[in-house]
Amino acid sequence: MESNQSYYARRAVQEAKAAARAMTPTAQAWHRQLAEEFSKRAYESEQMTATA
């Protein structure tokens, strides 16, 4: 089973790539926002694991 940290990190990369491929500024912004949120969650998940 994939860890939360791995999932969030993978999704961040996917969304960053989607932002790069997006055709409109609105889509680019949306995918960038998702990438940032997933990156934040990956970092937080990693921190929780490190302190546990």
Short mmCIF file of C-alpha atoms in Angstrom, two decimals:
data_model
loop_
_atom_site.label_atom_id
_atom_site.label_comp_id
_atom_site.label_asym_id
_atom_site.label_seq_id
_atom_site.Cartn_x
_atom_site.Cartn_y
_atom_site.Cartn_z
CA MET A 1 0.00 0.00 0.00
CA GLU A 2 1.27 3.45 -0.93
CA SER A 3 2.00 5.84 1.94
CA ASN A 4 0.21 9.15 2.20
CA GLN A 5 3.50 10.98 1.67
CA SER A 6 4.22 9.04 -1.53
CA TYR A 7 0.70 9.57 -2.82
CA TYR A 8 0.74 13.32 -2.19
CA ALA A 9 4.21 13.69 -3.71
CA ARG A 10 3.15 11.73 -6.81
CA ARG A 11 -0.01 13.80 -7.19
CA ALA A 12 1.98 17.03 -6.84
CA VAL A 13 4.20 15.98 -9.73
CA GLN A 14 1.19 14.98 -11.83
CA GLU A 15 -0.52 18.31 -11.23
CA ALA A 16 2.65 20.28 -11.98
CA LYS A 17 2.92 18.43 -15.30
CA ALA A 18 -0.76 19.09 -15.99
CA ALA A 19 -0.18 22.80 -15.34
CA ALA A 20 2.64 22.79 -17.87
CA ARG A 21 0.37 21.16 -20.46
CA ALA A 22 -2.71 23.28 -19.74
CA MET A 23 -4.02 25.35 -22.61
CA THR A 24 -5.61 28.22 -20.67
CA PRO A 25 -4.34 30.44 -17.86
CA THR A 26 -7.29 29.34 -15.73
CA ALA A 27 -6.41 25.67 -16.10
CA GLN A 28 -2.73 26.40 -15.47
CA ALA A 29 -3.58 28.26 -12.27
CA TRP A 30 -5.91 25.50 -11.08
CA HIS A 31 -3.32 22.75 -11.65
CA ARG A 32 -0.60 24.85 -10.00
CA GLN A 33 -2.85 25.37 -6.99
CA LEU A 34 -3.48 21.64 -6.75
CA ALA A 35 0.24 20.91 -7.11
CA GLU A 36 1.04 23.31 -4.27
CA GLU A 37 -1.63 21.76 -2.04
CA PHE A 38 -0.39 18.23 -2.70
CA SER A 39 3.20 19.33 -2.07
CA LYS A 40 2.14 20.87 1.23
CA ARG A 41 0.33 17.70 2.24
CA ALA A 42 3.34 15.56 1.27
CA TYR A 43 5.61 17.73 3.41
CA GLU A 44 3.21 17.65 6.36
CA SER A 45 2.82 13.89 6.06
CA GLU A 46 6.58 13.47 5.99
CA GLN A 47 6.93 15.65 9.10
CA MET A 48 4.30 13.63 10.96
CA THR A 49 6.10 10.40 10.06
CA ALA A 50 9.46 11.80 11.17
CA THR A 51 8.12 12.84 14.58
CA ALA A 52 6.12 9.66 15.21
#
